[in-house]
CSV table of C-alpha atoms in Angstrom, one decimal:
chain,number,residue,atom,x,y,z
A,1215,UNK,CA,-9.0,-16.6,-7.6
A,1216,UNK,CA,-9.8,-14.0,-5.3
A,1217,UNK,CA,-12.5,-11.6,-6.7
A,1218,UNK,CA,-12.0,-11.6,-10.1
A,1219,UNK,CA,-8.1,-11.8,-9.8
A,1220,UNK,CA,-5.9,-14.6,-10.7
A,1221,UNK,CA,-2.9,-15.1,-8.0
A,1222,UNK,CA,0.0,-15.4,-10.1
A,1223,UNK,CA,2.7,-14.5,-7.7
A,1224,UNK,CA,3.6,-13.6,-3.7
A,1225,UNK,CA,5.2,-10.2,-3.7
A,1226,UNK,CA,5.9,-10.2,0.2
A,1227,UNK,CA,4.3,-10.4,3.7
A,1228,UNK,CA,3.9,-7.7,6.3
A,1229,UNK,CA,2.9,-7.7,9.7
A,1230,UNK,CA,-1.1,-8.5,9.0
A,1231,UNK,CA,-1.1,-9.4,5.6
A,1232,UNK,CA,0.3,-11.1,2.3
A,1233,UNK,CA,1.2,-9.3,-0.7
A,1234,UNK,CA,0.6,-10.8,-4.1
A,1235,UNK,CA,0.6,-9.6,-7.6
A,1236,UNK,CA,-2.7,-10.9,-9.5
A,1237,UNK,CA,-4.4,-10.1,-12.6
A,1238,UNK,CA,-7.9,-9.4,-13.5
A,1239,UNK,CA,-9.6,-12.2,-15.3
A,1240,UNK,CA,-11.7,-9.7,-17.7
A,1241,UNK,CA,-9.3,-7.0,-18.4
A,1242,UNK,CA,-6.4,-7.8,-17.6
A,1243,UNK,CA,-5.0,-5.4,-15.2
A,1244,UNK,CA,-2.3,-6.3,-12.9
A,1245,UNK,CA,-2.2,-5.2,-9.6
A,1246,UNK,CA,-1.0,-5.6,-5.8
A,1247,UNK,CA,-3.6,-7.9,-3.9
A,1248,UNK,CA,-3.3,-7.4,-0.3
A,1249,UNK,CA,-5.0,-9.9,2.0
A,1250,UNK,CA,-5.3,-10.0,5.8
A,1251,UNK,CA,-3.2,-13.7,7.0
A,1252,UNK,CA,-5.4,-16.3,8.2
A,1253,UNK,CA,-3.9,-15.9,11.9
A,1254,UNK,CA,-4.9,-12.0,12.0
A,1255,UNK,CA,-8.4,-12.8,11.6
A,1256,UNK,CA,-8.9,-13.2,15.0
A,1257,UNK,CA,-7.1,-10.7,16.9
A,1258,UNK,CA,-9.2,-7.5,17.9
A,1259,UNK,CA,-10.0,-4.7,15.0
A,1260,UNK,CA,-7.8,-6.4,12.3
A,1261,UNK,CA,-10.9,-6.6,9.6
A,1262,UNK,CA,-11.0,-2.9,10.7
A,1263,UNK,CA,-7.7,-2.1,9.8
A,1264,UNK,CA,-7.8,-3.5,6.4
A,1265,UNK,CA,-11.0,-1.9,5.8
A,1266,UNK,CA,-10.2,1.4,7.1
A,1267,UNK,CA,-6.7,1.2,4.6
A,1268,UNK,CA,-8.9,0.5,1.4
A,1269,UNK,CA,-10.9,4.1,2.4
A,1270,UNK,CA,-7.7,5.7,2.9
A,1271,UNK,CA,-6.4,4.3,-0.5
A,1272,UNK,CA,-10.0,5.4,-2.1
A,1273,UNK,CA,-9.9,9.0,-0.9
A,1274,UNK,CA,-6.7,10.3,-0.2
A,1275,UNK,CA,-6.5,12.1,-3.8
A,1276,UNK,CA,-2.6,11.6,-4.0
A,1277,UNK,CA,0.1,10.2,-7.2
A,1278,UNK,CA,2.4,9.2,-4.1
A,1279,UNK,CA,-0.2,6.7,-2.7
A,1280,UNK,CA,-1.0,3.7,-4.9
A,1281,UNK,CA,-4.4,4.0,-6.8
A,1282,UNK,CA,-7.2,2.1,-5.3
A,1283,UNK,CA,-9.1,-0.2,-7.9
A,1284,UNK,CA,-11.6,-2.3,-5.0
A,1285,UNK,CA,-11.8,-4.5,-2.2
A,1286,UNK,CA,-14.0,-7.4,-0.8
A,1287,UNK,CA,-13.9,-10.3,1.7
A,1288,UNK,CA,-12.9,-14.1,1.3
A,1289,UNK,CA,-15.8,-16.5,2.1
A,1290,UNK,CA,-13.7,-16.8,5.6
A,1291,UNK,CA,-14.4,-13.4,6.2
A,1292,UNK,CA,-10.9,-11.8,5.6
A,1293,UNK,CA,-10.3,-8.6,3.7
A,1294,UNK,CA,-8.5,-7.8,0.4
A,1295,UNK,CA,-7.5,-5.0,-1.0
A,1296,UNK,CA,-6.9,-4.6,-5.1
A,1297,UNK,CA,-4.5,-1.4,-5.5
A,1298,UNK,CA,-1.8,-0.4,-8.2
A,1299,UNK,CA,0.9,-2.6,-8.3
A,1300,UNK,CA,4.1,-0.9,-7.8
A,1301,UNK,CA,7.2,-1.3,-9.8
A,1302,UNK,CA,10.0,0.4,-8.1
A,1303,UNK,CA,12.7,0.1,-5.3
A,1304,UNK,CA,12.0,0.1,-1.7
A,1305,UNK,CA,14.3,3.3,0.1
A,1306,UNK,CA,15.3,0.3,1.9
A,1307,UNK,CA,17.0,-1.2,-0.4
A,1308,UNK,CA,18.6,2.1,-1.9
A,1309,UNK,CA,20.1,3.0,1.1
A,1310,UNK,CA,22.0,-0.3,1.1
A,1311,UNK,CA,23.7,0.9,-2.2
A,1312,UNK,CA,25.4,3.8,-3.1
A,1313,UNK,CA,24.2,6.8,-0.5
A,1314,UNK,CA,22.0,9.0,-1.6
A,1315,UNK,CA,23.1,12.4,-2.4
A,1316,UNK,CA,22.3,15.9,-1.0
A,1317,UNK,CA,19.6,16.8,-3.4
A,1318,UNK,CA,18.3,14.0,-4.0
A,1319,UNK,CA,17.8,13.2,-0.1
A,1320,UNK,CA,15.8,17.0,-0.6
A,1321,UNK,CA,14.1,15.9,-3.2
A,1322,UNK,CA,13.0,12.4,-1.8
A,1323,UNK,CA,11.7,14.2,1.8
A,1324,UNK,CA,10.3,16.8,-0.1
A,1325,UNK,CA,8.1,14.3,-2.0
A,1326,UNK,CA,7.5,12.3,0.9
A,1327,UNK,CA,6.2,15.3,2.8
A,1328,UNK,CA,3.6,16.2,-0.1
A,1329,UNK,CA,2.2,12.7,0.3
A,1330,UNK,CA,1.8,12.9,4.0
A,1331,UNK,CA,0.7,16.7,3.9
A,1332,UNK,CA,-2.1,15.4,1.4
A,1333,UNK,CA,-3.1,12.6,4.3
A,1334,UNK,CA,-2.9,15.2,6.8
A,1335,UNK,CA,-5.4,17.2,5.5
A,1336,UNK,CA,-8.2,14.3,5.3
A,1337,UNK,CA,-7.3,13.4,8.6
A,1338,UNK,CA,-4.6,10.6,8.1
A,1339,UNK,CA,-1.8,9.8,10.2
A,1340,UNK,CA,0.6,6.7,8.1
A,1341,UNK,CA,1.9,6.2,11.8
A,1342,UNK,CA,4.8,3.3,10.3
A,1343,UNK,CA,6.3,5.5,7.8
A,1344,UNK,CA,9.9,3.6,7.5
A,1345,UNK,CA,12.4,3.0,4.5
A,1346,UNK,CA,10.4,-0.1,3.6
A,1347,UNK,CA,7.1,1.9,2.6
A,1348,UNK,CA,8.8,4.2,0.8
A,1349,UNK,CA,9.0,3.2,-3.0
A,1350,UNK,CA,11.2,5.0,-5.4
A,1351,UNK,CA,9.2,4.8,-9.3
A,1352,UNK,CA,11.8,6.9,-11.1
A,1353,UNK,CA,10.0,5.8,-14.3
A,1354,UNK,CA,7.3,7.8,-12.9
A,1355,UNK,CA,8.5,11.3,-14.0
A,1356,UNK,CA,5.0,13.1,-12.6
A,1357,UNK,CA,5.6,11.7,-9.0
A,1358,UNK,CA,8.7,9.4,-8.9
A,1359,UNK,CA,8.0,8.3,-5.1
A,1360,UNK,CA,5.1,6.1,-3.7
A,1361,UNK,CA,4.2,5.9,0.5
A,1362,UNK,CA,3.1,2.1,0.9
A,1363,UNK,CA,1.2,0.2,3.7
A,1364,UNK,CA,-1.3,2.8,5.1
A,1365,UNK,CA,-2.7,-0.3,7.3
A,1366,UNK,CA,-2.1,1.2,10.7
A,1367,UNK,CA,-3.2,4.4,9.9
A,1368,UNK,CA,-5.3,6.7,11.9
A,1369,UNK,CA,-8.2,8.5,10.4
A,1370,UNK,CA,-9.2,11.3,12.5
A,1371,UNK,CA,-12.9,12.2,11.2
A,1372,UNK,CA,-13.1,15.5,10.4
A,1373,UNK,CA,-9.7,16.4,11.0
């Protein structure tokens, strides 16, 4: 348990944290649980990091960034982050299949540009925006495309 979520499965590992899908114990909810690995504790501003991506989740009013439900810290002091769980396709993977044609390659920067213009105007720089944080939802027919992994982001205050 972490919070009131039940691990149920690893979804993947990045470069300061692991990835798991977990479900609330009172209502059921599923969602992505992000926490920060046990050997990033230590090195310089990782809590920050963390903490500062749970705030850019929480206020960046945007369908192409996943929905922020609340975050908290383990008893060793590491950070987690509870945030929709997306079911969809890493561009990553897309691109390994059949290429993408010319509108939909329009479309796709087109929607990634309205996330970050959306960021930009709070402030927020993604600063590791790559095929792998790019998440194609095409059963999301409002906003079909979801920027991942704000956790190196800069806030500029004010900006």
């Amino acid at each position: 348990m972490i919070g009131a979520y039940r691990v149920e499965q690893l979804l993947g590992a990045g470069g300061m944290g692991w990835v798991y899908r977990a479900r609330h114990a009172l209502d059921g909810r599923v969602v992505a649980l992000k926490v920060l690995r046990e050997d990033q504790l230590s090195r310089e501003r990782a809590v920050d990091r963390m903490m500062r991506e749970a705030q850019i989740l929480a206020t960046v009013p945007h369908a192409g960034i996943p929905r922020f439900h609340e975050c908290g810290l383990l008893r060793d002091g590491r950070p987690w982050i509870a945030m929709a769980l997306i079911e969809g396709t890493p561009l990553a993977a897309r691109l390994r299949g059949v290429p993408l044609g010319h509108g939909e390659v329009i479309e796709l920067v087109a929607q990634v540009a309205d996330v970050l213009a959306a960021a930009h105007a709070l402030g927020v720089v993604h600063r590791d925006l790559k095929p792998d944080n790019i998440f194609l939802v095409p059963g999301d027919r409002a906003f079909p495309v979801r920027v991942i992994d704000w956790g190196i982001a800069d806030h500029r205050a004010g900006a």
